[in-house]
PDB file of C-alpha atoms (C1' of nucleotides) in Angstrom:
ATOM      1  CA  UNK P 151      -7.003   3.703  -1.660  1.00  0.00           C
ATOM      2  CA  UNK P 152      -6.650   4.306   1.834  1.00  0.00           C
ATOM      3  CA  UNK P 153      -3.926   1.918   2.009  1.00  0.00           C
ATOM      4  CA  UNK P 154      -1.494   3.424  -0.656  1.00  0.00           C
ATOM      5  CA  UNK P 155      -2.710   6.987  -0.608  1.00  0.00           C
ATOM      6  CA  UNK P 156      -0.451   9.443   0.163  1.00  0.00           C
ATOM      7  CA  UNK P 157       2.975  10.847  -0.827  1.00  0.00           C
ATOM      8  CA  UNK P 158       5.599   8.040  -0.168  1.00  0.00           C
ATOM      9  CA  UNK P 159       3.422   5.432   0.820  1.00  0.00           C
ATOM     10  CA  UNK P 160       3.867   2.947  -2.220  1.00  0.00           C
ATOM     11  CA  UNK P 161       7.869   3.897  -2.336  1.00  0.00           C
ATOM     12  CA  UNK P 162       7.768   2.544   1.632  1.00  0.00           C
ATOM     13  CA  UNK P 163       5.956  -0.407   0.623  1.00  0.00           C
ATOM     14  CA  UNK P 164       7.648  -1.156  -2.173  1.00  0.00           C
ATOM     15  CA  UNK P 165      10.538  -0.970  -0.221  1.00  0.00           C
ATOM     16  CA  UNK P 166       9.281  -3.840   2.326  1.00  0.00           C
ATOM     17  CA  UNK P 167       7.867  -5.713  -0.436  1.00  0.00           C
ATOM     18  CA  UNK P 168      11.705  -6.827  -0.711  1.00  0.00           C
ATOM     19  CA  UNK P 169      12.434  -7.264   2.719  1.00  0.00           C
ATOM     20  CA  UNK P 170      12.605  -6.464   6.522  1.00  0.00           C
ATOM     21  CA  UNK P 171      14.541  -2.753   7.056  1.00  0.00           C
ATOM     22  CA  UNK P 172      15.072  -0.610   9.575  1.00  0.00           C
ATOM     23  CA  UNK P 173      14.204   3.167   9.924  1.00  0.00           C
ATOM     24  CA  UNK P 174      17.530   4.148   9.007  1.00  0.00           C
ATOM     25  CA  UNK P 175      18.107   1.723   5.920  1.00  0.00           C
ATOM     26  CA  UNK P 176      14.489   3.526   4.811  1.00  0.00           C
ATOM     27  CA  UNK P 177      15.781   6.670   5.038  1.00  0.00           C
ATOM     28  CA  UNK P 178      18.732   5.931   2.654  1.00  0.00           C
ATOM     29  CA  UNK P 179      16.696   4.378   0.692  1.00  0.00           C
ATOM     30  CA  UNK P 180      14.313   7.110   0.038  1.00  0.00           C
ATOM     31  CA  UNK P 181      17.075  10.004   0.974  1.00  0.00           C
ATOM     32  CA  UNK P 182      14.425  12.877   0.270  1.00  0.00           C
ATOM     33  CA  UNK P 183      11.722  11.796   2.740  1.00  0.00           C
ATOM     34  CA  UNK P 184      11.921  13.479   6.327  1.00  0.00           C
ATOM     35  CA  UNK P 185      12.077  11.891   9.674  1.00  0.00           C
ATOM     36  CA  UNK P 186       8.754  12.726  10.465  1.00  0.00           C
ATOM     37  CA  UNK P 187       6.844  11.612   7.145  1.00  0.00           C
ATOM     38  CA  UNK P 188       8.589   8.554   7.236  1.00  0.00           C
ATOM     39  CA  UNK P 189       7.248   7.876  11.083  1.00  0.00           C
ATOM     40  CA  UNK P 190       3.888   9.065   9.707  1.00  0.00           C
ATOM     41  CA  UNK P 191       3.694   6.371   7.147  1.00  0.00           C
ATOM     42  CA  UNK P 192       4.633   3.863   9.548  1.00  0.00           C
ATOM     43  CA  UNK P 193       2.548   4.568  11.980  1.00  0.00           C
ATOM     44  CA  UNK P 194      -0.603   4.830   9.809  1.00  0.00           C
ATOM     45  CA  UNK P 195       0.646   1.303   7.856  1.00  0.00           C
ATOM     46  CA  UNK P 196       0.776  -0.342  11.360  1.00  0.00           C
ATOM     47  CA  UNK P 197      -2.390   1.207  12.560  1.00  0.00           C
ATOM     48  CA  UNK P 198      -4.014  -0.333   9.244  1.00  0.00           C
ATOM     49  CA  UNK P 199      -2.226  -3.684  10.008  1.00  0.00           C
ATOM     50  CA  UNK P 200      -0.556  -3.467   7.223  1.00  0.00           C
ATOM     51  CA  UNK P 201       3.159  -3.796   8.833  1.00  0.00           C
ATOM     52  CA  UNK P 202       5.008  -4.457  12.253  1.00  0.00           C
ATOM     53  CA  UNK P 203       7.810  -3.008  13.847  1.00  0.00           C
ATOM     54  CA  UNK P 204       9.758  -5.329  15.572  1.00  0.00           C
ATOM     55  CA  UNK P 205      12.431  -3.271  18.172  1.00  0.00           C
ATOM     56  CA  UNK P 206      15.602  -5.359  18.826  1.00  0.00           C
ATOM     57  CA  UNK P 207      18.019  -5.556  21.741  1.00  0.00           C
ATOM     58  CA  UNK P 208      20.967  -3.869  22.719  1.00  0.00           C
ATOM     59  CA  UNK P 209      22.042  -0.786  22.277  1.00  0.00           C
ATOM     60  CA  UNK P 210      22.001   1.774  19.920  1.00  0.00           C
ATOM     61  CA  UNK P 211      18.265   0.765  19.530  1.00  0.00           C
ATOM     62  CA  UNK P 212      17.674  -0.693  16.572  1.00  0.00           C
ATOM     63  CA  UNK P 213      14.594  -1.775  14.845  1.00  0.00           C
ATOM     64  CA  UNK P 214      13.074  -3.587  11.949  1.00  0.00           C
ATOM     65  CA  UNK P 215       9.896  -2.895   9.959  1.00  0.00           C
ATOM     66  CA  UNK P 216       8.443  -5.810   7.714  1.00  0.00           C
ATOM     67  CA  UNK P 217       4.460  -6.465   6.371  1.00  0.00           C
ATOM     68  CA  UNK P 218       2.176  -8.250   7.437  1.00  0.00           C
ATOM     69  CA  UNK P 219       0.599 -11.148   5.650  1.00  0.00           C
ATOM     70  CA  UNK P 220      -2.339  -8.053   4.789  1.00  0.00           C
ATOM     71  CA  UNK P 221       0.679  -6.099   3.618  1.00  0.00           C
ATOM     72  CA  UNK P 222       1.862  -8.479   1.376  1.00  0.00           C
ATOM     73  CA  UNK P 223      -1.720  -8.159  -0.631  1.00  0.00           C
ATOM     74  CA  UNK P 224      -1.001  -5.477  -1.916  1.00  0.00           C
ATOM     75  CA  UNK P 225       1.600  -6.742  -4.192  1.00  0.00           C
ATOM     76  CA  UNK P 226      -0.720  -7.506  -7.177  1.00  0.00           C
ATOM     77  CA  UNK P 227      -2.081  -3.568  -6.423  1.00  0.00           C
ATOM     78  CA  UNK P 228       1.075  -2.145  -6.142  1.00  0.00           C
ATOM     79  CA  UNK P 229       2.626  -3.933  -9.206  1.00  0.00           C
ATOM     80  CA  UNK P 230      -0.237  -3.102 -11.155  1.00  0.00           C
ATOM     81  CA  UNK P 231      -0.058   0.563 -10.469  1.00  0.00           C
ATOM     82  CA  UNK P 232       3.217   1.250 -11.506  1.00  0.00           C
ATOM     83  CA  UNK P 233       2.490  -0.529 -14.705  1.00  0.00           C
ATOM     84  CA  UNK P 234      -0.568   1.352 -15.507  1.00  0.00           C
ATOM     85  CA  UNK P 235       1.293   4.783 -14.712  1.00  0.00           C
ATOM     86  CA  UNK P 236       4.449   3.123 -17.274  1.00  0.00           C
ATOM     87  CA  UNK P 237       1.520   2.994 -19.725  1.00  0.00           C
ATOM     88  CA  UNK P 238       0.099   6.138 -18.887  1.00  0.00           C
ATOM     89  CA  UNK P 239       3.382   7.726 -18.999  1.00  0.00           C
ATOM     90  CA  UNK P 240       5.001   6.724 -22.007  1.00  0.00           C
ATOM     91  CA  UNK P 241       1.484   8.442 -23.881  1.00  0.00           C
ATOM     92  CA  UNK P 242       1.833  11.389 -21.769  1.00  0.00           C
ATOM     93  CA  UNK P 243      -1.145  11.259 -19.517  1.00  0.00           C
TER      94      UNK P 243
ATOM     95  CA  UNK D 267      -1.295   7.693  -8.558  1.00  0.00           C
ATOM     96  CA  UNK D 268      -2.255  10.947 -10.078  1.00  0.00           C
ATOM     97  CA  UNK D 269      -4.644   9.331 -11.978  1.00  0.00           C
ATOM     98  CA  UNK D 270      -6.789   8.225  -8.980  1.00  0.00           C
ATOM     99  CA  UNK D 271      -6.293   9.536  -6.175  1.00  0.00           C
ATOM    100  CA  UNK D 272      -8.477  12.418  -5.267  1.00  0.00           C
ATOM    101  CA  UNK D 273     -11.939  12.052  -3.121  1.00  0.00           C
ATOM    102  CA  UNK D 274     -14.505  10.278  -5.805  1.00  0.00           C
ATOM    103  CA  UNK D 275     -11.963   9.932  -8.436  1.00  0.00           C
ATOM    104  CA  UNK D 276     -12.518   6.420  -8.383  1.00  0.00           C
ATOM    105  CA  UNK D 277     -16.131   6.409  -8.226  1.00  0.00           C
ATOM    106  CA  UNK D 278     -16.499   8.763 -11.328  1.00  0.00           C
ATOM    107  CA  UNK D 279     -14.272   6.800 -13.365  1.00  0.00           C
ATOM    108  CA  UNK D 280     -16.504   3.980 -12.327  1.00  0.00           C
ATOM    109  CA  UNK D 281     -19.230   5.350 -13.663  1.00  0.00           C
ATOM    110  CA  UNK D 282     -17.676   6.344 -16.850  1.00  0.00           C
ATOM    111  CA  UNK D 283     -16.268   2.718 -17.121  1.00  0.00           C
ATOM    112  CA  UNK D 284     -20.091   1.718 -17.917  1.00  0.00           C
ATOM    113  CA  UNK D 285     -21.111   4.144 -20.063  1.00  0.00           C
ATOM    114  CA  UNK D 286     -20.531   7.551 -21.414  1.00  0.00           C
ATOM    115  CA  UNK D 287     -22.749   9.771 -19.062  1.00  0.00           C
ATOM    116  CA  UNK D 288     -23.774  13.329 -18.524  1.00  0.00           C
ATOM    117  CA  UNK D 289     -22.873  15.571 -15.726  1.00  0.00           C
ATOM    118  CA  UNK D 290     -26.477  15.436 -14.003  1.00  0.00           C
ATOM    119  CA  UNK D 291     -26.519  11.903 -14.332  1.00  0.00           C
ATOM    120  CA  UNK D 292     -23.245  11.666 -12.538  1.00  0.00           C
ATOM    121  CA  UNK D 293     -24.787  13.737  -9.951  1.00  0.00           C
ATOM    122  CA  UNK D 294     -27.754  11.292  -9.689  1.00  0.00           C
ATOM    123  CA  UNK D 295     -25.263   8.354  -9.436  1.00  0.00           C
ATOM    124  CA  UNK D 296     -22.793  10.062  -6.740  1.00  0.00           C
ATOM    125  CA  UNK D 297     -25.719  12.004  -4.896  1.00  0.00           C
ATOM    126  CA  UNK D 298     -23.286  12.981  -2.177  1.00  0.00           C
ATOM    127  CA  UNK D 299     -20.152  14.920  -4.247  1.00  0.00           C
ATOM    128  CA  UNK D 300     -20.951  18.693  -5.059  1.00  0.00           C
ATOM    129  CA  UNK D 301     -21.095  20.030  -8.314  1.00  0.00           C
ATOM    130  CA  UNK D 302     -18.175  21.594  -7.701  1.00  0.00           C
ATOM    131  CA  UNK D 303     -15.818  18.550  -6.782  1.00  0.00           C
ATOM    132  CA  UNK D 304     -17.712  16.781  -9.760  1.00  0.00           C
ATOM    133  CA  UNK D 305     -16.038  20.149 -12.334  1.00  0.00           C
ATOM    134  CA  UNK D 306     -13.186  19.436 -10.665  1.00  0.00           C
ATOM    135  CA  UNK D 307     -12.576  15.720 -11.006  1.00  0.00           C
ATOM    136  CA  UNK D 308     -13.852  15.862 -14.333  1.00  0.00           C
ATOM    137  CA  UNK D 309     -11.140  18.741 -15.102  1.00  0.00           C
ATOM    138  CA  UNK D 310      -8.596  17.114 -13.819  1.00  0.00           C
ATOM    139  CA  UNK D 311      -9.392  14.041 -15.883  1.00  0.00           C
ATOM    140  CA  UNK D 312      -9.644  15.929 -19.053  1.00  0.00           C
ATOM    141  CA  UNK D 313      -6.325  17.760 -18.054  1.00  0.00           C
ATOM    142  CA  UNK D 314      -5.125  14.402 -18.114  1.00  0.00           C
ATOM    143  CA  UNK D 315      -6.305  13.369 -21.133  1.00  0.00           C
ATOM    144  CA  UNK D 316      -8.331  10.268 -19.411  1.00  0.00           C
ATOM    145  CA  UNK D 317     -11.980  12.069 -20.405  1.00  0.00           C
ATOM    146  CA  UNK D 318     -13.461  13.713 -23.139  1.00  0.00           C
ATOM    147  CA  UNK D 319     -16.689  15.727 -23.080  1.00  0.00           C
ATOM    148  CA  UNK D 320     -18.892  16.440 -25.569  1.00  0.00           C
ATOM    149  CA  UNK D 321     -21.302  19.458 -25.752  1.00  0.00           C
ATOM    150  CA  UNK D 322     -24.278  18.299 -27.583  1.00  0.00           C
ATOM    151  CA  UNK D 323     -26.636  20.935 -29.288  1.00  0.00           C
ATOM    152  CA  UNK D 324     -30.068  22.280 -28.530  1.00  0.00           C
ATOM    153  CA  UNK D 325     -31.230  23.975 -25.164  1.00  0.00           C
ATOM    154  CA  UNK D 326     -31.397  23.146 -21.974  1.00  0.00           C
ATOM    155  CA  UNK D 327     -27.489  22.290 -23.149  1.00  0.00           C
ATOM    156  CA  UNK D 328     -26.372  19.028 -22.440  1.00  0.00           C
ATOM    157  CA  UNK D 329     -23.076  16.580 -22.219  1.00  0.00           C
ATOM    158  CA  UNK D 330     -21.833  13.876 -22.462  1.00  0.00           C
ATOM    159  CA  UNK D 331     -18.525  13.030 -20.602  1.00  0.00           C
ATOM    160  CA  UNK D 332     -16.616   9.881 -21.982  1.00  0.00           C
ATOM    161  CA  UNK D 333     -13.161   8.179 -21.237  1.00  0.00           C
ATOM    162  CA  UNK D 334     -10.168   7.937 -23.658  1.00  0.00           C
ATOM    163  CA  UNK D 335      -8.293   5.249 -24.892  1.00  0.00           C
ATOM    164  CA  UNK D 336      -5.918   6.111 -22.051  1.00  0.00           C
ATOM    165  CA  UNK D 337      -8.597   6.389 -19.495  1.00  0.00           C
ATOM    166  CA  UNK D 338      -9.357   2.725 -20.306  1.00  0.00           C
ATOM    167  CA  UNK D 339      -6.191   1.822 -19.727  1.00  0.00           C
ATOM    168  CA  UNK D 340      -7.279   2.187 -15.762  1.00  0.00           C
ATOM    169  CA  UNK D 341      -9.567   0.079 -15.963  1.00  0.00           C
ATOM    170  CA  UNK D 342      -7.808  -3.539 -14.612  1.00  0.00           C
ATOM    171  CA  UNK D 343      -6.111  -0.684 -12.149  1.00  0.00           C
ATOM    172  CA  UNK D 344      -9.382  -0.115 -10.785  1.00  0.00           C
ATOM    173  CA  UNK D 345     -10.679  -3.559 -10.892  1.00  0.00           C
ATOM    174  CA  UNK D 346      -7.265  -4.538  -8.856  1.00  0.00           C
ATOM    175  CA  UNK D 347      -8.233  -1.377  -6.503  1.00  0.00           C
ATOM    176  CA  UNK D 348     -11.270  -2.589  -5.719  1.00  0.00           C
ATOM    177  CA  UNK D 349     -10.328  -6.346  -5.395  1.00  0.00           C
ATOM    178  CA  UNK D 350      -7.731  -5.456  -3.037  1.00  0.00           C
ATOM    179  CA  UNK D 351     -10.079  -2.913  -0.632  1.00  0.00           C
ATOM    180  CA  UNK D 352     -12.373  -6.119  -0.741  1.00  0.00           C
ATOM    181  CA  UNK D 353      -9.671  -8.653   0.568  1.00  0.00           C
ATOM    182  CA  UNK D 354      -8.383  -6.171   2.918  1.00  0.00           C
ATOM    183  CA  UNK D 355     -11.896  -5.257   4.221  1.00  0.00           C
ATOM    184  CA  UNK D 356     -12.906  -8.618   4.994  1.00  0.00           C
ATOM    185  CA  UNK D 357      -9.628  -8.867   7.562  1.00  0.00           C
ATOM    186  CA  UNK D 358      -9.962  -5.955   9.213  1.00  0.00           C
ATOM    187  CA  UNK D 359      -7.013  -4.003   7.722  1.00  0.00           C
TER     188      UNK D 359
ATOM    189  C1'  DC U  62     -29.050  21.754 -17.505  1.00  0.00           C
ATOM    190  C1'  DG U  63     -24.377  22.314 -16.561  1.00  0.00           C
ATOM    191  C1'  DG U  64     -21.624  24.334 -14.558  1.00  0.00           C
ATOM    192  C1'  DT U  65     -18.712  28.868 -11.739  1.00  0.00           C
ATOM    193  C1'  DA U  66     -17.641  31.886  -7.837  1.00  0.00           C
ATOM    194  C1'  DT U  67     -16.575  32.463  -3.243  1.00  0.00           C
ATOM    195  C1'  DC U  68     -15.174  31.299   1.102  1.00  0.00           C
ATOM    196  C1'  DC U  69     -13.864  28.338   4.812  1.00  0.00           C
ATOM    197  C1'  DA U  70     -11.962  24.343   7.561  1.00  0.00           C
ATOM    198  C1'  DC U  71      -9.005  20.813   7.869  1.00  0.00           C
ATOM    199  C1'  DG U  72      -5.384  17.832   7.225  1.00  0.00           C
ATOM    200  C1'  DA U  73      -1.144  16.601   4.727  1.00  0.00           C
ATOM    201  C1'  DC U  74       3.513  17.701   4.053  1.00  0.00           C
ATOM    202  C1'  DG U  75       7.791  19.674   4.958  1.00  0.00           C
ATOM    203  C1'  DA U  76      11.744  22.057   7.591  1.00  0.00           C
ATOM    204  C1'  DT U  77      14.025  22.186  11.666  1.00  0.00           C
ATOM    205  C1'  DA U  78      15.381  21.189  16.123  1.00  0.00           C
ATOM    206  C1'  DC U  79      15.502  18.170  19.728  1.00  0.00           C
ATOM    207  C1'  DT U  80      15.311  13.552  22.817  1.00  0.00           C
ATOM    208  C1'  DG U  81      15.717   8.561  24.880  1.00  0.00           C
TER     209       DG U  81
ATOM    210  C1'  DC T  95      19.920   4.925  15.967  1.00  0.00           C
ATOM    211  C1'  DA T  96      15.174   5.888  15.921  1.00  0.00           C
ATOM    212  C1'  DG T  97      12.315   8.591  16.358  1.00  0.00           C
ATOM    213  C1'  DT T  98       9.209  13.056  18.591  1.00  0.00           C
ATOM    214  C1'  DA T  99       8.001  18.153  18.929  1.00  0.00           C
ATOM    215  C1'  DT T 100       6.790  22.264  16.907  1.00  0.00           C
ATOM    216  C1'  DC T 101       5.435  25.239  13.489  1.00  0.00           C
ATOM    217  C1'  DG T 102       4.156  27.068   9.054  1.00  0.00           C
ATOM    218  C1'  DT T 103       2.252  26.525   4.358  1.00  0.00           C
ATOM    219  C1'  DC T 104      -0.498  24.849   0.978  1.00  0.00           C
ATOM    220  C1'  DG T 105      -3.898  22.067  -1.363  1.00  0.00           C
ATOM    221  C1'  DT T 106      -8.263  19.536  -1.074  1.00  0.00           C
ATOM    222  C1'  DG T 107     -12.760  19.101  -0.219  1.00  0.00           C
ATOM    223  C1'  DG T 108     -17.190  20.959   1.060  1.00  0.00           C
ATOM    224  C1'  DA T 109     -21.260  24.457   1.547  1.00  0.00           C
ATOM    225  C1'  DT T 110     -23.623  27.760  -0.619  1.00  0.00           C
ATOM    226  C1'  DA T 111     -25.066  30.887  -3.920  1.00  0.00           C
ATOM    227  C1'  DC T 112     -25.194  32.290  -8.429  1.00  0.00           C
ATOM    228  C1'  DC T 113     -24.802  32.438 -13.934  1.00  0.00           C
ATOM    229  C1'  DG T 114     -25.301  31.356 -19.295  1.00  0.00           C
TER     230       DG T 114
END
DNA sequence: CGGTATCCACGACGATACTG
DNA sequence: CAGTATCGTCGTGGATACCG
């Protein structure tokens, strides 16, 4: 639970769970998260080792967020709990 | 996600996954959540439409809390929940 | 037995402004 | 571009005491 808890955290994964993207690209992506949440989230997914940042030359800065192998376990979790809440949701629970 | 989340939501739903159970037996199986978190959770789950209770008759009263057809529904969520925490706690992450 | 009532502490989230 | 800083609000969880 730890992993996935919290507002946004399975829409950021689910994000990376399709490929390497930068702060920016997750921000369009998710256009109602703020700055800050969104650096929350990645910190606290990198803490867990759950994804790395990876900053690359030049300049403006840019960088690139992808999962780690432990990430990438959570697949099966993730897919399986946006199926359950389909199932849930179509009964209305 | 709503389904779940919550301190002990898990646990309880556990515990109703085995058998339908009264809220002192709960208690004794979850000695650490307060009676008041316990009303809660179960609220919530009823709100939800997850958990049914029951008020059998006679005195002391007593009940019997129960899950729905769509509280079943959660259970391979939980089962994937669990797996995953497992995988992930053997790494580290 | 099976809960409610009350109160408090803490952390999560969000808006906004700002920086390297 | 990629964040950090600051601040306020609200909900969640917990302790404790009490009620039908």
């Amino acid at each position: 639970m730890a992993a996935v808890s919290g507002r946004w955290t399975t829409l950021v994964l689910r994000e990376l769970m399709q490929a390497e993207i930068s702060f920016g690209a997750l921000r369009e992506r998710l256009p109602d998260i703020s700055p800050k949440v969104l650096a929350d989230r990645l910190h606290l997914l990198r803490e867990r080792g759950l994804v790395t940042q990876e900053r690359l030359p030049g300049f403006p800065v840019r960088t690139r967020y992808a999962l780690t192998e432990s990430g990438r376990l959570l697949r099966p979790l993730l897919i399986e709990l946006y199926r359950t809440g389909e199932m849930l949701g179509e009964r209305g629970a």
